[in-house]
Structures are given as structure tokens and as C-alpha cells.
Tab-separated table of C-alpha atoms and ligand atoms in Angstrom:
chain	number	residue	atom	x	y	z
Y	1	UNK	CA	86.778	50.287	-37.263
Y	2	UNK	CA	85.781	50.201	-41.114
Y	3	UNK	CA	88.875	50.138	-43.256
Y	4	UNK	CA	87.443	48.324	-46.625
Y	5	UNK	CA	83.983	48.019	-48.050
Y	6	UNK	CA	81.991	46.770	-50.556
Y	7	UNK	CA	78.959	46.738	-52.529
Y	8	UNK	CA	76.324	44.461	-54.665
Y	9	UNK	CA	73.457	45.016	-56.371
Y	10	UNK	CA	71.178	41.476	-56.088
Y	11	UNK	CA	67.542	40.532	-57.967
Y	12	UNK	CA	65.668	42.905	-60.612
Y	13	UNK	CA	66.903	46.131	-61.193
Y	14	UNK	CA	65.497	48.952	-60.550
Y	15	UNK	CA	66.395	52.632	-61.888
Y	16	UNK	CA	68.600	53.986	-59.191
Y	17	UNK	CA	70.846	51.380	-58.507
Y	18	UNK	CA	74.303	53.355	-60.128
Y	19	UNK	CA	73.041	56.599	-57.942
Y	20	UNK	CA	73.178	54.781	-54.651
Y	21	UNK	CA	76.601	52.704	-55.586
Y	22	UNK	CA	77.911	56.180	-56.797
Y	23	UNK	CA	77.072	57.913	-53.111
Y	24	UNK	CA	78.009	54.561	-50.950
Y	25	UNK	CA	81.549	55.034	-52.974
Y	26	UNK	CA	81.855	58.639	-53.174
Y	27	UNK	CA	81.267	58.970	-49.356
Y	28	UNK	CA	83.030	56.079	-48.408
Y	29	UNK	CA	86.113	57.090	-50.116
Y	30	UNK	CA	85.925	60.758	-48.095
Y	31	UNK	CA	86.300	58.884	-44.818
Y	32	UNK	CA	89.671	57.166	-46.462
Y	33	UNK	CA	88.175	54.091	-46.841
Y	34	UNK	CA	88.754	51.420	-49.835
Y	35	UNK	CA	85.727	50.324	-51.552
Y	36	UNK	CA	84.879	47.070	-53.820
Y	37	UNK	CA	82.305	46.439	-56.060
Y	38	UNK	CA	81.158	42.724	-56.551
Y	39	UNK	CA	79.686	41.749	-59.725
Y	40	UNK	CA	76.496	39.962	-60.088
Y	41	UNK	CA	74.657	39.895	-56.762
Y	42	UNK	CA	77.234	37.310	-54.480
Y	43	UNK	CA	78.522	35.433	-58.076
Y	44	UNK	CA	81.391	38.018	-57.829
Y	45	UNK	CA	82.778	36.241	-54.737
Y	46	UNK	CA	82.307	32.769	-56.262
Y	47	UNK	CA	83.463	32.976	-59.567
Y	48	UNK	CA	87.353	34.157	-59.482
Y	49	UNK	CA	87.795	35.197	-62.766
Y	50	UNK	CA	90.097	38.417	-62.734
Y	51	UNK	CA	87.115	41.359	-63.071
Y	52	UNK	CA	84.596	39.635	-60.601
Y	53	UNK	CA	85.332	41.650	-58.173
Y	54	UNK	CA	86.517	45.867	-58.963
Y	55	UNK	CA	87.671	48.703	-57.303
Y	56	UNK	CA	85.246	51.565	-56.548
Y	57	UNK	CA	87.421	54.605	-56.601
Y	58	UNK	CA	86.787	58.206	-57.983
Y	59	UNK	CA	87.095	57.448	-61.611
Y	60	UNK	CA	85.095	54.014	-61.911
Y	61	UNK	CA	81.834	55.975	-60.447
Y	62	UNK	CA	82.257	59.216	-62.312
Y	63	UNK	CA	79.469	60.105	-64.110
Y	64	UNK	CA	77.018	57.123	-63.325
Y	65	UNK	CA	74.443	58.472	-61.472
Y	66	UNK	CA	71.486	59.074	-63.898
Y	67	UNK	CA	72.360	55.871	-65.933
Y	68	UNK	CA	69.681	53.227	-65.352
Y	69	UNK	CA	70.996	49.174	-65.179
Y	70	UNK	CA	73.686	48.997	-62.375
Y	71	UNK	CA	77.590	48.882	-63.501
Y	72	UNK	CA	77.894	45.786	-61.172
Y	73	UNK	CA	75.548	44.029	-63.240
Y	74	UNK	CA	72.765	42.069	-60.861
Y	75	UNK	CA	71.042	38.175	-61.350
Y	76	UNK	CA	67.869	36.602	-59.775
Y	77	UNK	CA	69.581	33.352	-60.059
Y	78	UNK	CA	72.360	34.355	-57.516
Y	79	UNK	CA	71.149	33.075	-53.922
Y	80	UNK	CA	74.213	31.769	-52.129
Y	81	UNK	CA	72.038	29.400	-50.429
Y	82	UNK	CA	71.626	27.881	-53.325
Y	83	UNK	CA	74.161	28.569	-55.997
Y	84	UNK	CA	73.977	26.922	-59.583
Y	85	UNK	CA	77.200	24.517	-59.343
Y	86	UNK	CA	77.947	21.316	-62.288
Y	87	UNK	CA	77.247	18.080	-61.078
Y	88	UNK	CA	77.913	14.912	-63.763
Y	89	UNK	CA	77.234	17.812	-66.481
Y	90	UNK	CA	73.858	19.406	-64.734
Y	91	UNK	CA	73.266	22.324	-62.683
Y	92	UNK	CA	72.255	21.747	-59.428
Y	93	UNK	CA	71.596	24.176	-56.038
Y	94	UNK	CA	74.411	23.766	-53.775
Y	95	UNK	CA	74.716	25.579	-50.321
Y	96	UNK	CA	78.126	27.878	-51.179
Y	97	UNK	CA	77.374	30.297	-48.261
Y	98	UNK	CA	80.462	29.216	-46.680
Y	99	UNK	CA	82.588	30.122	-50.045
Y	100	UNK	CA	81.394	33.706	-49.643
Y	101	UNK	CA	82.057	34.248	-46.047
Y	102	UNK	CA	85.664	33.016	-46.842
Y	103	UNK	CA	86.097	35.045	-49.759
Y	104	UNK	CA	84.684	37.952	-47.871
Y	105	UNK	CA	87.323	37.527	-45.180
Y	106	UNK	CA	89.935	36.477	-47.330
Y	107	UNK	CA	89.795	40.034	-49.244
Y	108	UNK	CA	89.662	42.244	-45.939
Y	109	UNK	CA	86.491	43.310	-45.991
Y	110	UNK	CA	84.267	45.149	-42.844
Y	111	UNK	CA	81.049	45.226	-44.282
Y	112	UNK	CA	78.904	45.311	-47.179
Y	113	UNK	CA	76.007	47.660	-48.182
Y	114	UNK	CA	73.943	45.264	-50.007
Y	115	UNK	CA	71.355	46.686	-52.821
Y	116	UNK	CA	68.250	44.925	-53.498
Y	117	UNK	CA	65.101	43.548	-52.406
Y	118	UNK	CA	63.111	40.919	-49.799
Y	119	UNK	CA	65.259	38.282	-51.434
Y	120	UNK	CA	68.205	40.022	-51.117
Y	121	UNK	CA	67.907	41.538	-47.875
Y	122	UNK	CA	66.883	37.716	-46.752
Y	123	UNK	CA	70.016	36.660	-48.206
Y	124	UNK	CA	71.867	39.506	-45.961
Y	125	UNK	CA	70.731	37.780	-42.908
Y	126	UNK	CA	71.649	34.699	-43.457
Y	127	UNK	CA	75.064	35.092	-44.152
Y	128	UNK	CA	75.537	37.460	-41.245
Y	129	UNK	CA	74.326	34.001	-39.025
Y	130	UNK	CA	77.137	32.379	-40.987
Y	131	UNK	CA	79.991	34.777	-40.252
Y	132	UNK	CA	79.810	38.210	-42.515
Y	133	UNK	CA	80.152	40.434	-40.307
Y	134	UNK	CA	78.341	43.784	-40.827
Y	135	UNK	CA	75.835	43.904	-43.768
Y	136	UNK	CA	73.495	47.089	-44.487
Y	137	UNK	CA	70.786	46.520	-47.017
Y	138	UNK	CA	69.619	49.543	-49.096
Y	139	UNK	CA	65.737	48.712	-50.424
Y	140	UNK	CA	65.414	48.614	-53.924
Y	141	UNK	CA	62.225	47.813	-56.032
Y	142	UNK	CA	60.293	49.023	-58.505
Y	143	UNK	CA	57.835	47.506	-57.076
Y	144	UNK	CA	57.400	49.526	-53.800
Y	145	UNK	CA	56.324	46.651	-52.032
Y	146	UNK	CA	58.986	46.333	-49.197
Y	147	UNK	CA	58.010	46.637	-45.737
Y	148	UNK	CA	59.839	48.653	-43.296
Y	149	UNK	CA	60.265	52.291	-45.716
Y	150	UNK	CA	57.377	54.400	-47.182
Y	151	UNK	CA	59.447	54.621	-50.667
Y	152	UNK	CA	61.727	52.296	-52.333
Y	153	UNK	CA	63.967	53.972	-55.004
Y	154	UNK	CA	63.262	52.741	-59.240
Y	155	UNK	CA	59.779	53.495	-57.586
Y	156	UNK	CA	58.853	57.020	-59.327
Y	157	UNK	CA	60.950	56.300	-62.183
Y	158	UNK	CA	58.365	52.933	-63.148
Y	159	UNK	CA	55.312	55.148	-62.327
Y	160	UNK	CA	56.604	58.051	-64.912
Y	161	UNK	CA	57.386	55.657	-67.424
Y	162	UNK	CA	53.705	54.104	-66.912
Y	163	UNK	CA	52.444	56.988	-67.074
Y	164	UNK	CA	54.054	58.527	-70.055
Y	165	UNK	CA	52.924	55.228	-71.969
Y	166	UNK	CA	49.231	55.718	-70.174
Y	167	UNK	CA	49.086	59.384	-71.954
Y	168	UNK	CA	50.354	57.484	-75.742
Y	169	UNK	CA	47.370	55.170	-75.286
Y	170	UNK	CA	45.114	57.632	-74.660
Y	171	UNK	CA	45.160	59.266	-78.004
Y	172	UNK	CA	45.670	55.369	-80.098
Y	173	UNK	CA	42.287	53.948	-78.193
Y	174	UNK	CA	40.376	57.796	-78.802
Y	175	UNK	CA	41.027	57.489	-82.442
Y	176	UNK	CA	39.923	53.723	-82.751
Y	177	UNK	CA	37.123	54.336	-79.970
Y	178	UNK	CA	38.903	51.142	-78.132
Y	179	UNK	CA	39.784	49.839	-75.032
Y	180	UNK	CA	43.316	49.447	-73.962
Y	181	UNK	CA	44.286	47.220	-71.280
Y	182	UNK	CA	47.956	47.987	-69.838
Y	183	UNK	CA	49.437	45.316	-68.011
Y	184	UNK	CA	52.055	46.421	-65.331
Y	185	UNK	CA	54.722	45.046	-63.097
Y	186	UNK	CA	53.161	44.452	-59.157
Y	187	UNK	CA	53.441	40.558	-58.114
Y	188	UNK	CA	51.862	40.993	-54.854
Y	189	UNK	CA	51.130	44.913	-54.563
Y	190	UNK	CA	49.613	47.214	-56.534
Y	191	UNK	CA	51.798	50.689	-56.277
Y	192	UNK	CA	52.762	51.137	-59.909
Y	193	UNK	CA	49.330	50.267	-60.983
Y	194	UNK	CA	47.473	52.705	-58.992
Y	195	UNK	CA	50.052	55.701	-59.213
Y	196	UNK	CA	50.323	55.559	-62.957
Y	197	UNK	CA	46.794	54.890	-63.288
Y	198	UNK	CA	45.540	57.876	-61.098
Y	199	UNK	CA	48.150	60.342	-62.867
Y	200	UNK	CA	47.682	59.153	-65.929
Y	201	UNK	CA	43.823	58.947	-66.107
Y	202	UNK	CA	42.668	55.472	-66.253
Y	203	UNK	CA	39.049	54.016	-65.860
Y	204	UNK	CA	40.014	50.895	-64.465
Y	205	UNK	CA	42.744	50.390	-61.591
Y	206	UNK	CA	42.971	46.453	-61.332
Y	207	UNK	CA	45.457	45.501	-58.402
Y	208	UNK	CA	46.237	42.506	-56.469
Y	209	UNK	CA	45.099	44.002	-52.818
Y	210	UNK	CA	41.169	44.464	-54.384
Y	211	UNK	CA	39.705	41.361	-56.326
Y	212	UNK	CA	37.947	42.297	-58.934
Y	213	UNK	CA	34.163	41.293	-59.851
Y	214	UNK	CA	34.436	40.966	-64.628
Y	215	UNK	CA	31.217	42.379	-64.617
Y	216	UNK	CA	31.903	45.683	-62.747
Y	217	UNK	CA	34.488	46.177	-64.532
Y	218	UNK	CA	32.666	45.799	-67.964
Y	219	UNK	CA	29.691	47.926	-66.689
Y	220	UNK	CA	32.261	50.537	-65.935
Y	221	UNK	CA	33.786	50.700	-69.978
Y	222	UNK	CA	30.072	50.402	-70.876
Y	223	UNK	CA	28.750	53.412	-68.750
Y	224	UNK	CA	32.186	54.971	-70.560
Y	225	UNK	CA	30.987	54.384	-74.358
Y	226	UNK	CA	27.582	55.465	-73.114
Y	227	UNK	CA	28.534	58.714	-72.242
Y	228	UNK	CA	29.992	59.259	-75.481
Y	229	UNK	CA	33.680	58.740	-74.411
Y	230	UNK	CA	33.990	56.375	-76.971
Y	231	UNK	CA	37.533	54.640	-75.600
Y	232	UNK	CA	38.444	53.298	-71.985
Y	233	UNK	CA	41.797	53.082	-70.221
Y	234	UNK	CA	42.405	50.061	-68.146
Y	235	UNK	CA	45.664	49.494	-66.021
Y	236	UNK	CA	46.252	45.948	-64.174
Y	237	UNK	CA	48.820	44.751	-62.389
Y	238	UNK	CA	50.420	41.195	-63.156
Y	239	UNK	CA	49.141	39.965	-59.543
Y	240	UNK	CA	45.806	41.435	-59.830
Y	241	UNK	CA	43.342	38.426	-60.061
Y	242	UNK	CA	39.480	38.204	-60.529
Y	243	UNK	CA	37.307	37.217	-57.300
Y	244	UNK	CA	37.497	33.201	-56.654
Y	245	UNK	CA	40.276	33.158	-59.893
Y	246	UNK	CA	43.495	32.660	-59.519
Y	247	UNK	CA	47.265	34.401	-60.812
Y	248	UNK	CA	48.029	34.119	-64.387
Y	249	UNK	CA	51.739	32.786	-65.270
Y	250	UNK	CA	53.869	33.217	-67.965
Y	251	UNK	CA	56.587	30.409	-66.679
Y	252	UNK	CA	56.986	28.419	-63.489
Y	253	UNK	CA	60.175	29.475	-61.314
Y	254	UNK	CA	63.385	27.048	-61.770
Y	255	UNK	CA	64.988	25.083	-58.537
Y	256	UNK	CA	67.378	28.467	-58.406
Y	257	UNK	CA	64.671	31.501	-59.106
Y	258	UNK	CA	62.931	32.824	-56.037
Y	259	UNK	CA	59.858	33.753	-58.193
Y	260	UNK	CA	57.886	32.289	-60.936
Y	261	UNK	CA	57.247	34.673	-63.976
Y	262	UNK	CA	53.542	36.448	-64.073
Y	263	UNK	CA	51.935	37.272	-67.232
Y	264	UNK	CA	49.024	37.335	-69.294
Y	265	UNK	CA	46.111	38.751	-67.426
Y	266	UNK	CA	46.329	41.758	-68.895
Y	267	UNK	CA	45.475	40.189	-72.553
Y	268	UNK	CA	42.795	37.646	-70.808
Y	269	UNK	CA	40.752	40.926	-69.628
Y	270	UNK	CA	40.901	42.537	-73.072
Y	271	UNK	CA	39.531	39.368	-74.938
Y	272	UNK	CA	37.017	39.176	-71.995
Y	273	UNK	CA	36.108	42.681	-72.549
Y	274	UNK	CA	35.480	42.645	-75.832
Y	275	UNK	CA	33.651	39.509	-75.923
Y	276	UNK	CA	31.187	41.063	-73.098
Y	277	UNK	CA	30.561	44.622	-74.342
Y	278	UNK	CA	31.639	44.316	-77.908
Y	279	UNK	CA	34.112	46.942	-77.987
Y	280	UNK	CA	37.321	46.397	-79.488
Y	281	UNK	CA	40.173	45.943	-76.579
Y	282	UNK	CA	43.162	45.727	-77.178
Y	283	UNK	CA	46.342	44.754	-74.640
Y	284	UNK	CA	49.868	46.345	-74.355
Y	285	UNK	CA	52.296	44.292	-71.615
Y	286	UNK	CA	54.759	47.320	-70.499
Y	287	UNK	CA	57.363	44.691	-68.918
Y	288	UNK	CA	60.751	45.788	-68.225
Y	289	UNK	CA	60.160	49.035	-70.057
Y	290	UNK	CA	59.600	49.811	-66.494
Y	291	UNK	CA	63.002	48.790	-65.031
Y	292	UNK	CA	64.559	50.367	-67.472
Y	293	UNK	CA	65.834	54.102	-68.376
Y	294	UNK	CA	67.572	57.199	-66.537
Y	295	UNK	CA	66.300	57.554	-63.240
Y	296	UNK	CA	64.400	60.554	-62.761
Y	297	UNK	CA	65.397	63.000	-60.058
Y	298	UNK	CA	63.338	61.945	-57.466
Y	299	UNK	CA	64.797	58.424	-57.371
Y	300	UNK	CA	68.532	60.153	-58.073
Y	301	UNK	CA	67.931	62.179	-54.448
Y	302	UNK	CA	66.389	59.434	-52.739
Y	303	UNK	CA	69.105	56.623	-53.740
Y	304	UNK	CA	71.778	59.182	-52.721
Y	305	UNK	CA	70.068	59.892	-49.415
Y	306	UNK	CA	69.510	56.430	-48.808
Y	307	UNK	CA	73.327	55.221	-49.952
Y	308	UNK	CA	75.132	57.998	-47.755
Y	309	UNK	CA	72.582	57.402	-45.045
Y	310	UNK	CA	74.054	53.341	-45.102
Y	311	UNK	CA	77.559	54.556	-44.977
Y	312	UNK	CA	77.270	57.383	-41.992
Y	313	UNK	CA	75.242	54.057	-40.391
Y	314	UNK	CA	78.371	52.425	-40.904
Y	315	UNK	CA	81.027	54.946	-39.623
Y	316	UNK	CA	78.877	55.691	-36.362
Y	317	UNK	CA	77.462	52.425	-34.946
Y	318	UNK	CA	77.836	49.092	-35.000
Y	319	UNK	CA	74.211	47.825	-36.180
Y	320	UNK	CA	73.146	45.698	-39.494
Y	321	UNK	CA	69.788	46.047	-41.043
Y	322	UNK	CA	68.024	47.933	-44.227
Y	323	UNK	CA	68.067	52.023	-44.571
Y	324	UNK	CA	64.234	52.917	-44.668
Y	325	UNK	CA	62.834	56.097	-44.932
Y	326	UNK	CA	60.376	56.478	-42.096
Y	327	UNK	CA	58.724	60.143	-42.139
Y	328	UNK	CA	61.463	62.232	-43.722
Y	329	UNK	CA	64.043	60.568	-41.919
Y	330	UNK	CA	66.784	57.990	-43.050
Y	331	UNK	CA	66.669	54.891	-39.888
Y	332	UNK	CA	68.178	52.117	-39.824
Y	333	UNK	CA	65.530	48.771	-39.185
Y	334	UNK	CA	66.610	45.779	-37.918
Y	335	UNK	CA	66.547	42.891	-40.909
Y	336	UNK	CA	63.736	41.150	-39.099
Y	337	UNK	CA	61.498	43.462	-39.509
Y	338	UNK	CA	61.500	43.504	-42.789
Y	339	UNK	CA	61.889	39.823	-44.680
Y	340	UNK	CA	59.109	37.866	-45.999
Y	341	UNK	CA	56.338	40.444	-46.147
Y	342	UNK	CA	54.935	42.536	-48.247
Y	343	UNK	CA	54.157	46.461	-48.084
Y	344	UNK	CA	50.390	46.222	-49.243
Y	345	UNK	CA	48.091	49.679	-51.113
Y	346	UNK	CA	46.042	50.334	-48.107
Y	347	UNK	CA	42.552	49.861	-49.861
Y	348	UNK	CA	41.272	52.410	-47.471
Y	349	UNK	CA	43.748	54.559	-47.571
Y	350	UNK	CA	43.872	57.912	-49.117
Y	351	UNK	CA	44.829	57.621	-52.655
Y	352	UNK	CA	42.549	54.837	-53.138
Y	353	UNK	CA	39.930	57.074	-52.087
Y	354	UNK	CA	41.384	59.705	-54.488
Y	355	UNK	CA	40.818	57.311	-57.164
Y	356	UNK	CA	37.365	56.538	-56.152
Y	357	UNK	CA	36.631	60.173	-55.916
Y	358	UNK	CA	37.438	60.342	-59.259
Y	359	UNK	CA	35.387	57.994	-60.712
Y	360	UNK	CA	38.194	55.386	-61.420
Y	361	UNK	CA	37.032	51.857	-60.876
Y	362	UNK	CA	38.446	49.100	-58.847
Y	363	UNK	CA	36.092	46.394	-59.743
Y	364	UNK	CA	34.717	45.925	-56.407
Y	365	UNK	CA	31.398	45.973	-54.954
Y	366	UNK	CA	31.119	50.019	-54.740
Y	367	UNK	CA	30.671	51.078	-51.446
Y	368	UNK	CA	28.647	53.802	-49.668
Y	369	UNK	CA	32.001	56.397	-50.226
Y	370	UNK	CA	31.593	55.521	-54.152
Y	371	UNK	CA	29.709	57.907	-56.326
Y	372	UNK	CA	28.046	55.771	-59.149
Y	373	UNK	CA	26.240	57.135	-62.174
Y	374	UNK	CA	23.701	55.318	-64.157
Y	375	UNK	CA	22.291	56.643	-67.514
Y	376	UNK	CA	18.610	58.003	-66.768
Y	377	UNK	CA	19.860	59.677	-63.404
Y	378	UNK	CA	22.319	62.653	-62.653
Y	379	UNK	CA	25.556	61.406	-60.177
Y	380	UNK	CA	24.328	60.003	-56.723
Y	381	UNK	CA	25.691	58.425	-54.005
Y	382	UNK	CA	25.722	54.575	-53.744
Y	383	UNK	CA	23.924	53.286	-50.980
P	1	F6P	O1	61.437	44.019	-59.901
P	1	F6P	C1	60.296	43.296	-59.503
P	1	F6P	C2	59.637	42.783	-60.705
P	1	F6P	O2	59.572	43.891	-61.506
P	1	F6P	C3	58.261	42.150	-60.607
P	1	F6P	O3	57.170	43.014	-60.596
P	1	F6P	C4	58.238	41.242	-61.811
P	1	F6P	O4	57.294	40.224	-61.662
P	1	F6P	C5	59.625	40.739	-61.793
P	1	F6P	O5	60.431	41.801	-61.331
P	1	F6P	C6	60.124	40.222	-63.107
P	1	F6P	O6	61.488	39.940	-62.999
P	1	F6P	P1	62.384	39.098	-64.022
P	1	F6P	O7	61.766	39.199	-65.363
P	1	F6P	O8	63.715	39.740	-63.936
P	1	F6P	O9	62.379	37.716	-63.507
């Protein structure tokens, strides 16, 4: 029987993340339950200082749902497993998983609905083997890339904001006849990229499933400027790499960061570019314009559905594991099934065909289902 609950938001965050702690509360609180919000991922329960840990009632969630951020405030740095602590002056990880399981039982709590990604959810399951006792995970990413649910929420916010700057750069690289190479959030999958770049019109869709071959992808803005369009719009993701080359990173990942920081291949390609075809390139990182900002309604309905969904999960069963849409339903997966993998683009699937349809170039070999056009002859198919 679920008397007390709370909440955390863990890892990047995504657009979203006050929408689904706004319906966990909201519908929560109808059943006559008492809900807590902890602050900064699992630091909250570590760090006693009077507001790590708040009460979710009416008033504190009022109003929140199409702010972006999350009011709990989230870290990358947080894993329990692994927590920061001051050793003779230095920070070093220490295993304080058994802190939060105390701390969890100490303040009453049934269960926690626990917002974030493969990290997080990874997290989840390990303290569950170390005594919390009900946890349900709620997939957030902007990245799409969780396995287990077709959609993760901050999702269609990221595209729309990559797509809105997709249509600014359109009219910039017309005027100057240049190239513009976008580089977009997408470690190991290439959602954001191919979305934005289908709806927003780009010529080049460079994403980590598909490596890409330099020179196709310079034929390709060539073939562009020699049918008179003058300008090219290139979108690649911060994973994407080049055949036989390897990631490009900004910084390497501390002793307490799950991930290293990507960054720069978008800016490599545009010098490339421009030093193979002579047109002027020019690169634009987008960054965490794309975490940031109001969610748009899409990801204000699907965080809702998804953060209700976790509480009627908790008021009728007695499961754990992640809320995932699965066809148009809400189901509850067990956590196995979803840590340490990645949802890939299906290269063959549909809206990478869409994209090919339409001309847009992945820098692969094309295949026979590519339609290629060279400058003496009218469109055929490649054979
Ligand atoms: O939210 C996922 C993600 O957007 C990745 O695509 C990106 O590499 C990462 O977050 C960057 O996170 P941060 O700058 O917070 O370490």
C-alpha cells in the first residue's frame, strides 16, 4: 500500500521534465498520497542541507508544466555508485548506495518514479538489489535513443528547435552561396539529426548508424552548386564518424561522468568541405540550445501520459521497471530490458528511405533504391 512518494530527475535534461513531475504529483496527490521531490538526481538524499529534499503538493507544481529545466534541478555527476565524497582534500568516487537506501527508509518512502535516462534507469536497478523498494523509471532523452519505447519525451521539442535553426540557415548560406554544417546532439543515434534534417530540408544527413564516405558527401554539395543552388545544408550528429575514422571529442569523461563530451566534427567537415570543393562552409554547433526551452505540446501530452501512466502502475500492481510507449499504449517493461543499449535509426527503415527519396544524402555508397543525378543526364536510377 503506497502512502508516500517521491520523485528525481537524474542526467541531461530534457524539455519535459516539469510536465511529467507536475502529473506524477498532481495524480499522486488525488489518491491522498504525500509526495517528495529530491533535488539533484540522488544528491538530495545525501546532502542534508534543509531544502534537499521538498514537498510536492498543489502549490509547488502549479503552473510548471510548459517550463523547460526541471524545478528539482538534475546532475550527470550524481551516480550513487559512485558519489563525489572529500578524501585528504580531493574528490574521490565512493560507493554511498547504502546512504540512500537508509535515507529512503528513514523518510517513509514506498517508491520512487525516477526521471531520466540509460544511466539513470541503470542506477534504478541497482539500488532496488540494495533495498529500495519499488522504483518506476520514466524515459527521458532528447536523444531518443532508449530502448524499450518508440518516443522518449524532450524528443520533438530538440527536433523543432533544430529545425527552426535549419530554416535561419537556410536564408544566411543562400545569400553568401555557402555551406553550413549544423552539428547536433546524438552520441550513439542519429534521431535528432535525421528528423530535423528531413523537416527542415537538408542535403546532407550525417548520423552515427551510416558511416560516411568525405567524398560522397562533397560530390553531393558539388552536384548542389552545379545545379545552380548555390548553398548546401548539412546536418551531423556529434557521433556521426567518417568510414575507418573515429569519434571526435571535445573532453574526456572524469572518474564520476558516465560519458565523455563529443564535439567538433561538425567544424572538421566544413574545413574539409571547403578545402575539397572550394566553397565557403561554414559550422554552427547547436549544443544545449536543444535541451533547452518550453516544451512543445507534443512532449507536454506525452510526459503527462507517461507520468500518470507511472503512478496508476504504482496504485495497481506491484512491478518496477520504465513506462514505454509501445504502439499507443503506456506498458510497463521490466528494467532489464532496457539498460545498456541503444535504440538505433533503422537505416532501412522508412524515414531513411523518405530521405533518400528525397534526394538527401547519407554519405554512403548509394544503393539500387537511390536515385542519383549526374550533370549531362536527366534523374536515373542507380544501379
Ligand atoms: O541529453 C543527451 C545529450 O544531449 C547528448 O547528446 C550529449 O552528448 C550530452 O547530452 C551532453 O551532455 P552534458 O553537456 O550535459 O554533459
Amino acid at each position: 500500500m503506497i502512502r508516500r512518494i517521491a520523485i528525481n530527475t537524474g542526467g541531461g535534461d530534457a524539455p519535459g521534465l516539469n510536465a511529467v513531475i507536475r502529473s506524477v504529483a498532481l495524480s499522486a496527490l488525488n489518491r491522498g498520497w504525500e509526495v517528495l521531490g529530491i533535488k539533484r538526481g540522488y544528491e538530495g538524499l545525501l546532502d542534508e542541507t534543509p531544502d534537499s529534499i521538498i514537498t510536492l503538493d498543489r502549490s509547488a507544481v502549479r503552473g510548471i508544466a510548459h517550463l523547460g529545466g526541471t524545478i528539482l534541478g538534475t546532475t550527470n555527476r550524481g551516480d550513487p555508485f559512485k558519489y563525489p565524497t572529500l578524501v585528504d582534500g580531493n574528490k574521490v568516487p565512493t560507493d554511498a548506495s547504502s546512504r540512500v537506501v537508509e535515507r529512503f527508509r528513514a523518510l517513509g518512502i514506498d517508491a520512487l518514479v525516477a526521471l531520466g535516462g540509460d544511466g539513470s534507469m541503470t542506477i534504478a536497478r541497482k539500488l532496488m538489489e540494495r533495498g529500495l523498494p519499488r522504483v518506476i523509471g520514466v524515459p527521458k532523452t532528447i536523444d531518443n535513443d532508449l530502448k524499450g519505447t518508440n518516443v522518449t519525451f524532450g524528443f520533438a521539442t530538440a527536433v523543432a528547435t533544430t529545425t527552426d535553426a535549419l530554416d535561419k540557415l537556410h536564408s544566411t548560406a543562400q545569400a553568401h552561396r555557402r555551406v553550413m554544417v549544423v552539428e547536433v546532439m546524438g552520441r550513439h543515434a542519429g534521431w535528432i539529426a535525421l528528423h530535423a534534417g528531413i523537416a527542415g530540408g537538408a542535403d546532407v544527413i550525417l548520423i552515427p548508424e551510416i558511416p560516411y564516405s568525405l567524398e560522397r558527401v562533397c560530390d553531393k554539395i558539388r552536384q548542389r552548386y552545379e545545379q545552380r543552388s548555390d548553398f548546401a545544408i548539412v546536418v551531423i550528429s556529434e557521433g556521426a564518424v567518417e568510414a575507418g575514422g573515429e569519434i571526435m571529442y571535445k573532453a574526456g569523461k572524469d572518474e564520476f561522468k558516465e560519458h565523455a563530451v563529443l564535439g567538433g566534427c561538425g567544424e572538421r567537415l566544413a574545413r574539409q568541405i571547403e578545402s575539397l570543393t572550394g566553397n565557403e562552409s561554414r559550422s554552427v554547433v547547436l549544443g544545449h540550445l536543444q535541451r533547452g526551452g518550453s516544451p512543445i505540446s507534443f512532449d507536454r501530452l506525452l510526459a503527462q501520459l507517461m507520468g500518470c501512466a507511472a503512478v496508476r502502475y504504482l496504485a495497481n500492481g506491484n512491478e518496477s521497471g520504465m513506462i514505454a510507449q509501445v504502439g499507443d499504449e503506456m506498458r510497463l517493461i521490466p528494467f532489464d530490458e532496457v539498460v545498456g543499449g541503444t535504440r538505433c535509426v533503422d537505416v532501412d527503415g522508412d524515414t531513411v528511405e523518405t530521405a533518400r527519396d528525397l534526394g538527401i544524402c547519407f554519405g554512403d555508397e548509394p544503393s539500387n533504391k537511390q536515385y542519383v543525378r549526374d550533370s549531362a543526364t536527366p534523374l536515373v536510377a542507380a544501379v
